[in-house]
Short mmCIF file of N, CA, C and O in Angstrom, two decimals:
data_model
loop_
_atom_site.label_atom_id
_atom_site.label_comp_id
_atom_site.label_asym_id
_atom_site.label_seq_id
_atom_site.Cartn_x
_atom_site.Cartn_y
_atom_site.Cartn_z
N MET A 3 -48.60 17.39 67.79
CA MET A 3 -48.90 19.18 68.36
C MET A 3 -50.01 19.77 68.75
O MET A 3 -49.54 20.63 69.24
N GLU A 4 -50.88 18.93 68.07
CA GLU A 4 -51.98 19.51 68.74
C GLU A 4 -52.41 19.48 70.55
O GLU A 4 -52.34 18.76 70.49
N GLY A 5 -52.64 21.18 70.46
CA GLY A 5 -53.14 21.28 71.61
C GLY A 5 -51.98 20.77 72.79
O GLY A 5 -51.82 21.59 73.70
N LYS A 6 -50.57 21.13 72.09
CA LYS A 6 -49.47 22.17 72.65
C LYS A 6 -48.69 22.90 73.43
O LYS A 6 -49.45 23.98 72.20
N ALA A 7 -48.63 23.74 73.99
CA ALA A 7 -48.63 24.79 74.43
C ALA A 7 -46.70 25.88 74.16
O ALA A 7 -46.43 24.60 74.48
N VAL A 8 -47.21 26.43 73.22
CA VAL A 8 -46.35 27.07 72.36
C VAL A 8 -45.38 27.92 73.53
O VAL A 8 -45.98 28.92 74.90
N ALA A 9 -43.85 28.19 74.17
CA ALA A 9 -42.95 28.84 74.86
C ALA A 9 -42.80 29.69 74.36
O ALA A 9 -42.50 31.10 75.67
N SER A 10 -42.20 28.95 73.54
CA SER A 10 -41.46 30.62 73.32
C SER A 10 -41.02 30.11 71.23
O SER A 10 -41.55 29.65 71.08
N MET A 11 -40.96 31.49 70.19
CA MET A 11 -41.27 31.22 68.53
C MET A 11 -41.04 32.66 67.91
O MET A 11 -40.79 32.93 68.83
N ARG A 12 -39.71 31.25 67.05
CA ARG A 12 -39.28 32.76 66.49
C ARG A 12 -39.25 32.58 64.68
O ARG A 12 -40.21 31.31 64.14
N VAL A 13 -39.58 33.46 64.47
CA VAL A 13 -40.06 33.10 62.46
C VAL A 13 -38.57 34.03 61.38
O VAL A 13 -38.83 34.51 61.42
N PHE A 14 -38.16 33.49 60.85
CA PHE A 14 -37.08 34.14 59.96
C PHE A 14 -37.66 33.71 58.95
O PHE A 14 -38.18 32.79 58.37
N SER A 15 -37.61 35.16 57.84
CA SER A 15 -37.05 34.82 56.75
C SER A 15 -35.77 35.55 55.80
O SER A 15 -35.48 35.76 56.07
N GLY A 16 -36.01 35.06 54.53
CA GLY A 16 -34.71 35.87 53.74
C GLY A 16 -33.58 34.22 54.17
O GLY A 16 -32.39 34.78 53.78
N LEU A 17 -33.60 33.24 54.63
CA LEU A 17 -32.56 32.47 54.40
C LEU A 17 -32.35 31.23 54.01
O LEU A 17 -31.12 31.33 53.10
N TYR A 18 -33.53 31.29 53.34
CA TYR A 18 -33.94 29.99 51.79
C TYR A 18 -35.56 30.60 51.43
O TYR A 18 -35.43 32.04 51.37
N ASP A 19 -35.55 29.80 50.43
CA ASP A 19 -36.83 30.25 49.38
C ASP A 19 -38.13 30.53 50.69
O ASP A 19 -39.15 31.38 50.30
N TYR A 20 -38.09 29.27 51.62
CA TYR A 20 -39.27 30.20 53.03
C TYR A 20 -39.71 30.24 54.18
O TYR A 20 -37.88 30.16 54.25
N GLN A 21 -40.25 30.37 54.36
CA GLN A 21 -39.96 30.92 55.60
C GLN A 21 -39.64 29.52 56.75
O GLN A 21 -40.08 28.01 56.46
N VAL A 22 -38.54 30.37 57.66
CA VAL A 22 -38.60 29.23 58.96
C VAL A 22 -38.57 29.30 60.25
O VAL A 22 -38.66 30.99 60.59
N TRP A 23 -38.60 28.80 60.95
CA TRP A 23 -40.03 28.93 62.07
C TRP A 23 -38.86 27.45 63.01
O TRP A 23 -38.60 26.43 62.48
N VAL A 24 -39.16 28.20 64.07
CA VAL A 24 -38.26 27.46 65.47
C VAL A 24 -38.95 27.85 66.64
O VAL A 24 -39.56 29.02 66.96
N VAL A 25 -39.56 26.76 67.18
CA VAL A 25 -40.82 26.53 68.62
C VAL A 25 -40.13 25.93 69.88
O VAL A 25 -39.79 24.46 69.17
N LEU A 26 -40.03 26.10 70.51
CA LEU A 26 -39.56 25.52 72.01
C LEU A 26 -41.18 25.79 72.50
O LEU A 26 -40.98 26.35 72.54
N PHE A 27 -41.91 24.60 72.92
CA PHE A 27 -43.24 23.86 73.47
C PHE A 27 -43.20 23.46 74.69
O PHE A 27 -41.80 23.45 75.22
N GLU A 28 -43.75 24.09 75.84
CA GLU A 28 -43.51 24.14 77.56
C GLU A 28 -43.19 22.62 77.53
O GLU A 28 -42.48 22.52 79.11
N ASP A 29 -44.08 21.30 76.98
CA ASP A 29 -42.83 19.93 77.31
C ASP A 29 -40.98 20.23 76.99
O ASP A 29 -40.80 19.35 77.72
N GLY A 30 -40.71 20.86 76.83
CA GLY A 30 -39.43 20.75 76.00
C GLY A 30 -38.72 20.22 75.12
O GLY A 30 -37.78 20.67 74.59
N SER A 31 -40.32 20.46 74.31
CA SER A 31 -40.05 19.84 72.44
C SER A 31 -39.31 21.02 71.46
O SER A 31 -40.52 21.62 71.60
N ARG A 32 -38.55 20.50 71.00
CA ARG A 32 -37.54 21.93 70.10
C ARG A 32 -37.92 21.35 68.70
O ARG A 32 -38.06 19.97 68.11
N TRP A 33 -39.18 22.39 67.94
CA TRP A 33 -39.90 22.11 66.46
C TRP A 33 -38.58 23.20 65.12
O TRP A 33 -38.60 23.75 66.29
N VAL A 34 -38.62 22.44 64.84
CA VAL A 34 -38.02 23.64 63.08
C VAL A 34 -39.38 23.55 62.02
O VAL A 34 -39.32 22.22 61.55
N ARG A 35 -39.52 24.24 61.30
CA ARG A 35 -40.24 24.71 60.25
C ARG A 35 -39.43 25.33 59.65
O ARG A 35 -39.37 26.10 59.07
N MET A 36 -40.07 24.06 58.15
CA MET A 36 -38.70 24.56 57.12
C MET A 36 -40.08 24.66 55.88
O MET A 36 -40.06 23.58 55.15
N GLY A 37 -40.55 25.69 55.21
CA GLY A 37 -41.77 25.84 54.90
C GLY A 37 -42.56 25.18 54.90
O GLY A 37 -43.29 25.28 55.76
N CYS A 38 -43.20 23.83 54.33
CA CYS A 38 -44.58 22.81 55.21
C CYS A 38 -43.86 22.08 55.33
O CYS A 38 -45.18 21.18 55.94
N TYR A 39 -42.24 21.69 55.98
CA TYR A 39 -42.32 20.81 56.82
C TYR A 39 -42.11 20.82 58.20
O TYR A 39 -40.73 22.18 58.57
N PHE A 40 -42.67 20.91 58.95
CA PHE A 40 -42.32 20.86 60.77
C PHE A 40 -42.32 19.73 61.09
O PHE A 40 -43.51 19.03 61.03
N LYS A 41 -41.65 19.17 61.41
CA LYS A 41 -40.50 18.54 62.20
C LYS A 41 -39.70 18.63 63.73
O LYS A 41 -39.61 20.35 63.98
N SER A 42 -40.15 18.18 64.31
CA SER A 42 -39.63 17.90 66.16
C SER A 42 -37.75 18.22 65.73
O SER A 42 -37.39 16.99 64.85
N LEU A 43 -36.94 18.15 66.32
CA LEU A 43 -36.02 18.52 66.22
C LEU A 43 -35.06 17.11 66.04
O LEU A 43 -34.11 16.34 65.42
N GLU A 44 -35.52 15.27 66.86
CA GLU A 44 -35.30 14.37 66.78
C GLU A 44 -35.61 13.60 65.69
O GLU A 44 -35.38 13.08 64.94
N GLU A 45 -37.13 14.01 64.72
CA GLU A 45 -37.69 13.60 63.15
C GLU A 45 -36.41 13.98 62.36
O GLU A 45 -36.19 13.25 61.58
N TRP A 46 -36.51 15.62 62.19
CA TRP A 46 -34.93 15.56 61.78
C TRP A 46 -33.50 15.35 61.61
O TRP A 46 -33.09 14.96 60.89
N ALA A 47 -33.13 14.80 62.73
CA ALA A 47 -32.14 13.93 62.56
C ALA A 47 -32.73 12.72 62.51
O ALA A 47 -31.27 11.99 61.71
N LYS A 48 -33.92 12.05 62.36
CA LYS A 48 -34.07 10.76 61.37
C LYS A 48 -33.30 10.83 60.31
O LYS A 48 -32.91 9.74 59.64
N ILE A 49 -34.27 11.90 59.91
CA ILE A 49 -34.25 12.35 58.23
C ILE A 49 -33.04 12.93 57.42
O ILE A 49 -32.70 12.24 56.57
N GLY A 50 -33.04 13.74 58.19
CA GLY A 50 -32.14 14.96 57.49
C GLY A 50 -32.05 15.92 57.05
O GLY A 50 -32.88 15.03 56.05
N ILE A 51 -32.09 16.58 57.02
CA ILE A 51 -32.51 17.75 56.03
C ILE A 51 -31.93 17.83 54.86
O ILE A 51 -32.63 17.76 53.84
N ARG A 52 -31.13 17.44 53.95
CA ARG A 52 -30.25 16.67 53.06
C ARG A 52 -31.73 16.29 52.19
O ARG A 52 -31.69 15.91 50.80
N LYS A 53 -31.98 14.96 53.18
CA LYS A 53 -32.36 13.52 52.04
C LYS A 53 -34.31 14.15 52.37
O LYS A 53 -35.17 13.44 52.49
N SER A 54 -34.53 15.23 53.19
CA SER A 54 -36.25 15.65 53.86
C SER A 54 -36.68 16.37 52.26
O SER A 54 -38.00 16.05 52.22
N ASN A 55 -36.50 16.49 50.76
CA ASN A 55 -37.64 16.81 50.29
C ASN A 55 -36.81 16.93 49.03
O ASN A 55 -35.98 18.28 48.32
N LEU A 56 -36.09 16.12 48.53
CA LEU A 56 -35.55 16.03 47.05
C LEU A 56 -35.98 16.85 45.61
O LEU A 56 -34.85 16.57 44.85
N ARG A 57 -37.32 16.12 45.66
CA ARG A 57 -37.96 17.21 44.71
C ARG A 57 -37.43 18.09 45.05
O ARG A 57 -37.27 18.56 43.52
N GLU A 58 -37.83 18.95 45.03
CA GLU A 58 -37.69 20.56 45.50
C GLU A 58 -36.53 21.01 45.45
O GLU A 58 -35.66 21.94 45.13
N PHE A 59 -35.53 20.51 46.49
CA PHE A 59 -34.33 20.90 47.06
C PHE A 59 -33.33 18.96 46.65
O PHE A 59 -32.77 18.88 48.18
N PRO A 60 -32.49 18.92 45.52
CA PRO A 60 -32.30 17.76 45.39
C PRO A 60 -30.81 18.08 46.38
O PRO A 60 -30.14 19.23 45.73
N ASP A 61 -30.12 16.92 46.87
CA ASP A 61 -29.18 17.37 47.70
C ASP A 61 -27.88 17.06 46.55
O ASP A 61 -27.06 16.07 46.28
N ASP A 62 -27.12 18.17 45.63
CA ASP A 62 -26.85 18.12 44.56
C ASP A 62 -25.67 19.45 44.11
O ASP A 62 -24.95 19.03 43.67
N GLY A 63 -25.45 19.66 45.59
CA GLY A 63 -24.08 21.05 46.00
C GLY A 63 -24.51 22.30 45.45
O GLY A 63 -23.75 23.14 45.49
N SER A 64 -25.87 22.40 44.81
CA SER A 64 -26.07 23.81 44.90
C SER A 64 -26.35 24.66 45.26
O SER A 64 -26.92 24.59 46.51
N ASP A 65 -26.45 25.70 44.95
CA ASP A 65 -26.95 27.27 45.98
C ASP A 65 -28.03 27.01 46.13
O ASP A 65 -28.12 26.96 47.59
N HIS A 66 -29.34 26.51 45.83
CA HIS A 66 -30.48 26.61 46.08
C HIS A 66 -30.67 25.32 47.21
O HIS A 66 -31.13 25.66 49.02
N SER A 67 -30.46 24.15 47.13
CA SER A 67 -29.74 23.79 48.23
C SER A 67 -29.12 23.24 49.19
O SER A 67 -29.42 23.17 50.59
N GLU A 68 -27.23 24.05 48.96
CA GLU A 68 -26.93 24.43 50.08
C GLU A 68 -27.02 25.51 51.33
O GLU A 68 -27.47 25.34 52.46
N ASN A 69 -28.38 26.07 50.90
CA ASN A 69 -28.77 27.51 51.41
C ASN A 69 -29.57 27.04 51.88
O ASN A 69 -29.96 27.39 53.03
N ARG A 70 -30.84 25.55 52.23
CA ARG A 70 -31.56 24.92 52.37
C ARG A 70 -31.03 24.18 53.40
O ARG A 70 -31.55 24.88 54.97
N VAL A 71 -29.98 24.33 53.39
CA VAL A 71 -29.10 23.13 54.26
C VAL A 71 -28.51 24.53 55.70
O VAL A 71 -28.80 24.20 56.41
N ALA A 72 -27.61 25.35 54.91
CA ALA A 72 -28.11 26.45 55.94
C ALA A 72 -28.85 27.62 56.62
O ALA A 72 -28.98 27.49 58.06
N ALA A 73 -29.78 27.03 56.24
CA ALA A 73 -30.92 27.95 56.73
C ALA A 73 -31.75 26.59 57.98
O ALA A 73 -32.39 27.41 59.23
N PHE A 74 -31.18 25.52 57.68
CA PHE A 74 -31.94 24.62 58.94
C PHE A 74 -30.72 24.80 59.70
O PHE A 74 -31.32 24.76 61.07
N GLU A 75 -29.62 24.65 59.84
CA GLU A 75 -28.45 24.95 60.16
C GLU A 75 -28.42 26.06 61.28
O GLU A 75 -28.28 25.55 62.80
N PHE A 76 -28.87 26.93 61.11
CA PHE A 76 -29.02 28.60 61.91
C PHE A 76 -30.46 28.40 62.59
O PHE A 76 -29.85 28.15 63.47
N ALA A 77 -31.40 27.44 62.13
CA ALA A 77 -32.68 27.36 62.82
C ALA A 77 -32.38 26.41 64.24
O ALA A 77 -32.92 26.41 64.92
N GLU A 78 -31.50 25.44 63.99
CA GLU A 78 -30.98 24.26 64.68
C GLU A 78 -30.35 24.74 65.97
O GLU A 78 -30.88 24.60 66.86
N LYS A 79 -29.45 25.59 65.36
CA LYS A 79 -28.80 26.49 66.32
C LYS A 79 -30.32 27.40 67.49
O LYS A 79 -29.89 27.87 68.75
N ALA A 80 -30.42 27.82 66.99
CA ALA A 80 -31.12 29.17 67.65
C ALA A 80 -32.80 28.21 68.40
O ALA A 80 -32.20 28.32 69.01
N VAL A 81 -32.93 27.41 67.52
CA VAL A 81 -34.45 26.45 68.72
C VAL A 81 -33.29 25.54 70.09
O VAL A 81 -34.30 26.07 71.24
N LEU A 82 -32.02 25.97 69.82
CA LEU A 82 -31.32 25.15 71.00
C LEU A 82 -31.15 25.75 72.27
O LEU A 82 -30.69 26.14 72.90
N ARG A 83 -30.84 27.06 71.68
CA ARG A 83 -30.57 28.57 71.93
C ARG A 83 -31.58 29.33 73.04
O ARG A 83 -31.71 29.51 74.15
N MET A 84 -33.15 28.43 73.00
CA MET A 84 -34.43 28.78 73.44
C MET A 84 -34.04 27.76 74.84
O MET A 84 -33.82 27.02 75.02
N LYS A 85 -34.79 29.18 75.79
CA LYS A 85 -35.41 28.05 76.95
C LYS A 85 -36.23 28.74 77.23
O LYS A 85 -36.98 29.77 77.49
N LEU A 86 -36.71 27.66 78.22
CA LEU A 86 -38.04 27.49 79.36
C LEU A 86 -38.14 28.44 80.31
O LEU A 86 -37.03 28.00 81.14
N GLU A 87 -38.57 29.25 80.61
CA GLU A 87 -38.96 30.50 81.25
C GLU A 87 -39.48 29.56 83.07
O GLU A 87 -40.21 28.54 82.96
N ALA A 88 -38.91 30.55 83.79
CA ALA A 88 -39.28 29.02 84.99
C ALA A 88 -40.62 30.00 85.56
O ALA A 88 -41.14 31.29 85.93
#
């Protein structure tokens, strides 16, 4: 990610315990930061939000865990709506 130019970025707070960032880079790659985890959408798809931080957010159906899942789903939709300007 180092040296990549940012085309668009949004930061959300209050969705769950940590800030959520969505970033569209000028190369077209889309990234989501959930707390300290900053990954491309492709990386998130491989690991899945529910399995990405089991120590702090166990996949147990609790409000604590489900709020994180909902925050990620919001972020994923937000970053997919971002457009590169011509």
